[in-house]
Amino acid sequence: MNLLNWGRLLVQIELERRKLYEVSKNDPANFKKLLQVSQQLDELINKYQREVKAAL
């Protein structure tokens, strides 16, 4: 994976992190939505970690 793709993945992670913050702030009782966004964020972080590990 090249640096441009890493940068894009980091942007996706940040956007998903912000989405999780907004959901937890505005609708904390919506556990289904919180879980969904949290899982998506976890998947993106895991993908990034795998890519970095593979590159090293």
Coordinates of N, CA, C and O in Angstrom, one line a residue:
M1 N 0.9 -1.2 0.0 CA 0.0 0.0 0.0 C 0.9 1.2 0.0 O 1.9 1.3 0.7
N2 N 0.6 2.2 -0.8 CA 1.4 3.4 -0.9 C 0.9 4.4 0.1 O -0.1 4.3 0.7
L3 N 1.7 5.5 0.2 CA 1.4 6.6 1.2 C 0.0 7.2 0.9 O -0.7 7.6 1.8
L4 N -0.3 7.4 -0.4 CA -1.6 8.0 -0.7 C -2.8 7.2 -0.2 O -3.7 7.7 0.4
N5 N -2.7 5.9 -0.4 CA -3.7 5.0 0.1 C -3.8 5.0 1.7 O -4.9 4.9 2.3
W6 N -2.6 5.0 2.3 CA -2.6 5.1 3.8 C -3.3 6.4 4.2 O -4.0 6.4 5.2
G7 N -3.0 7.5 3.5 CA -3.6 8.8 3.9 C -5.1 8.7 3.7 O -5.8 9.2 4.6
R8 N -5.6 8.1 2.7 CA -7.0 8.0 2.5 C -7.7 7.1 3.6 O -8.7 7.5 4.1
L9 N -7.0 6.1 3.9 CA -7.5 5.2 5.0 C -7.5 6.0 6.3 O -8.5 5.9 7.1
L10 N -6.5 6.8 6.6 CA -6.5 7.6 7.8 C -7.6 8.6 7.8 O -8.2 8.8 8.9
V11 N -7.9 9.2 6.7 CA -9.1 10.1 6.6 C -10.4 9.4 6.8 O -11.2 9.9 7.6
Q12 N -10.5 8.2 6.3 CA -11.7 7.4 6.6 C -11.9 7.1 8.0 O -13.0 7.1 8.6
I13 N -10.8 6.7 8.7 CA -10.8 6.4 10.1 C -11.2 7.7 10.9 O -12.1 7.6 11.8
E14 N -10.7 8.8 10.5 CA -11.0 10.1 11.2 C -12.5 10.4 11.0 O -13.2 10.8 12.0
L15 N -13.0 10.2 9.8 CA -14.4 10.5 9.6 C -15.3 9.6 10.4 O -16.4 10.0 10.9
E16 N -15.0 8.3 10.4 CA -15.8 7.4 11.2 C -15.7 7.6 12.7 O -16.7 7.5 13.4
R17 N -14.5 8.1 13.1 CA -14.4 8.5 14.6 C -15.3 9.6 14.9 O -16.0 9.6 15.9
R18 N -15.3 10.6 14.0 CA -16.2 11.8 14.2 C -17.7 11.3 14.2 O -18.5 11.9 15.0
K19 N -18.0 10.4 13.3 CA -19.4 9.9 13.2 C -19.8 9.2 14.5 O -20.9 9.4 15.1
L20 N -18.9 8.4 15.1 CA -19.1 7.8 16.4 C -19.3 8.8 17.5 O -20.2 8.7 18.3
Y21 N -18.5 9.8 17.5 CA -18.6 10.9 18.5 C -20.0 11.6 18.4 O -20.7 11.8 19.4
E22 N -20.4 11.9 17.1 CA -21.7 12.5 16.9 C -22.9 11.7 17.4 O -23.8 12.1 18.0
V23 N -22.8 10.4 17.0 CA -23.9 9.5 17.4 C -23.9 9.4 19.0 O -25.0 9.4 19.6
S24 N -22.8 9.2 19.6 CA -22.7 9.1 21.1 C -23.2 10.4 21.7 O -23.8 10.3 22.8
K25 N -23.0 11.5 21.1 CA -23.4 12.8 21.7 C -24.8 13.1 21.5 O -25.5 13.5 22.4
N26 N -25.3 12.8 20.3 CA -26.7 13.2 19.9 C -27.7 12.1 20.1 O -28.9 12.4 20.3
D27 N -27.3 10.8 20.1 CA -28.3 9.7 20.3 C -27.7 8.6 21.1 O -27.5 7.5 20.5
P28 N -27.3 8.8 22.3 CA -26.6 7.8 23.1 C -27.4 6.6 23.4 O -26.8 5.5 23.6
A29 N -28.7 6.6 23.3 CA -29.5 5.5 23.6 C -29.7 4.6 22.3 O -30.2 3.5 22.5
N30 N -29.2 5.0 21.2 CA -29.3 4.2 20.0 C -28.1 3.2 19.9 O -27.2 3.4 19.2
F31 N -28.2 2.1 20.7 CA -27.1 1.2 20.8 C -26.8 0.5 19.5 O -25.7 0.2 19.2
K32 N -27.8 0.2 18.7 CA -27.6 -0.4 17.4 C -26.7 0.4 16.5 O -25.8 -0.1 15.9
K33 N -27.0 1.7 16.5 CA -26.2 2.6 15.6 C -24.8 2.8 16.2 O -23.8 2.8 15.4
L34 N -24.7 2.9 17.5 CA -23.4 3.0 18.1 C -22.5 1.8 17.8 O -21.4 1.9 17.5
L35 N -23.1 0.6 18.0 CA -22.4 -0.6 17.7 C -22.0 -0.7 16.2 O -20.9 -1.1 15.9
Q36 N -22.9 -0.3 15.3 CA -22.6 -0.4 13.9 C -21.4 0.6 13.6 O -20.5 0.1 12.9
V37 N -21.5 1.8 14.0 CA -20.4 2.7 13.7 C -19.1 2.3 14.4 O -18.0 2.4 13.8
S38 N -19.2 1.8 15.6 CA -18.0 1.4 16.3 C -17.3 0.2 15.6 O -16.1 0.1 15.5
Q39 N -18.1 -0.7 15.1 CA -17.6 -1.9 14.4 C -16.9 -1.5 13.1 O -15.9 -2.0 12.7
Q40 N -17.5 -0.5 12.4 CA -16.9 0.0 11.2 C -15.6 0.7 11.4 O -14.6 0.5 10.7
L41 N -15.5 1.4 12.5 CA -14.3 2.1 12.9 C -13.2 1.0 13.2 O -12.1 1.2 12.8
D42 N -13.6 0.0 14.0 CA -12.7 -1.1 14.3 C -12.1 -1.7 13.0 O -10.9 -2.0 12.9
E43 N -13.0 -2.0 12.1 CA -12.6 -2.6 10.8 C -11.6 -1.7 10.1 O -10.6 -2.3 9.6
L44 N -11.8 -0.5 10.0 CA -10.9 0.5 9.4 C -9.5 0.5 10.1 O -8.5 0.5 9.4
I45 N -9.6 0.5 11.4 CA -8.3 0.6 12.2 C -7.5 -0.7 12.0 O -6.3 -0.7 11.8
N46 N -8.2 -1.9 12.0 CA -7.6 -3.1 11.8 C -7.0 -3.2 10.4 O -5.9 -3.7 10.3
K47 N -7.7 -2.7 9.4 CA -7.1 -2.7 8.1 C -5.9 -1.9 8.0 O -4.9 -2.3 7.4
Y48 N -5.9 -0.7 8.6 CA -4.7 0.1 8.6 C -3.5 -0.6 9.3 O -2.4 -0.6 8.8
Q49 N -3.8 -1.2 10.4 CA -2.7 -1.9 11.2 C -2.2 -3.0 10.3 O -0.9 -3.2 10.3
R50 N -3.0 -3.8 9.7 CA -2.5 -4.9 8.8 C -1.7 -4.4 7.7 O -0.6 -4.9 7.4
E51 N -2.1 -3.3 7.1 CA -1.3 -2.7 5.9 C 0.0 -2.2 6.4 O 1.0 -2.4 5.7
V52 N 0.1 -1.5 7.6 CA 1.3 -1.0 8.1 C 2.2 -2.2 8.4 O 3.4 -2.2 8.1
K53 N 1.7 -3.2 9.1 CA 2.5 -4.4 9.4 C 3.1 -5.0 8.2 O 4.2 -5.5 8.2
A54 N 2.2 -5.2 7.1 CA 2.7 -5.8 5.9 C 3.8 -5.0 5.2 O 4.7 -5.6 4.5
A55 N 3.7 -3.7 5.4 CA 4.7 -2.8 4.7 C 6.1 -2.8 5.4 O 7.1 -2.5 4.8
L56 N 6.1 -3.2 6.7 CA 7.3 -3.2 7.4 C 8.0 -4.4 7.4 O 8.4 -5.3 7.1

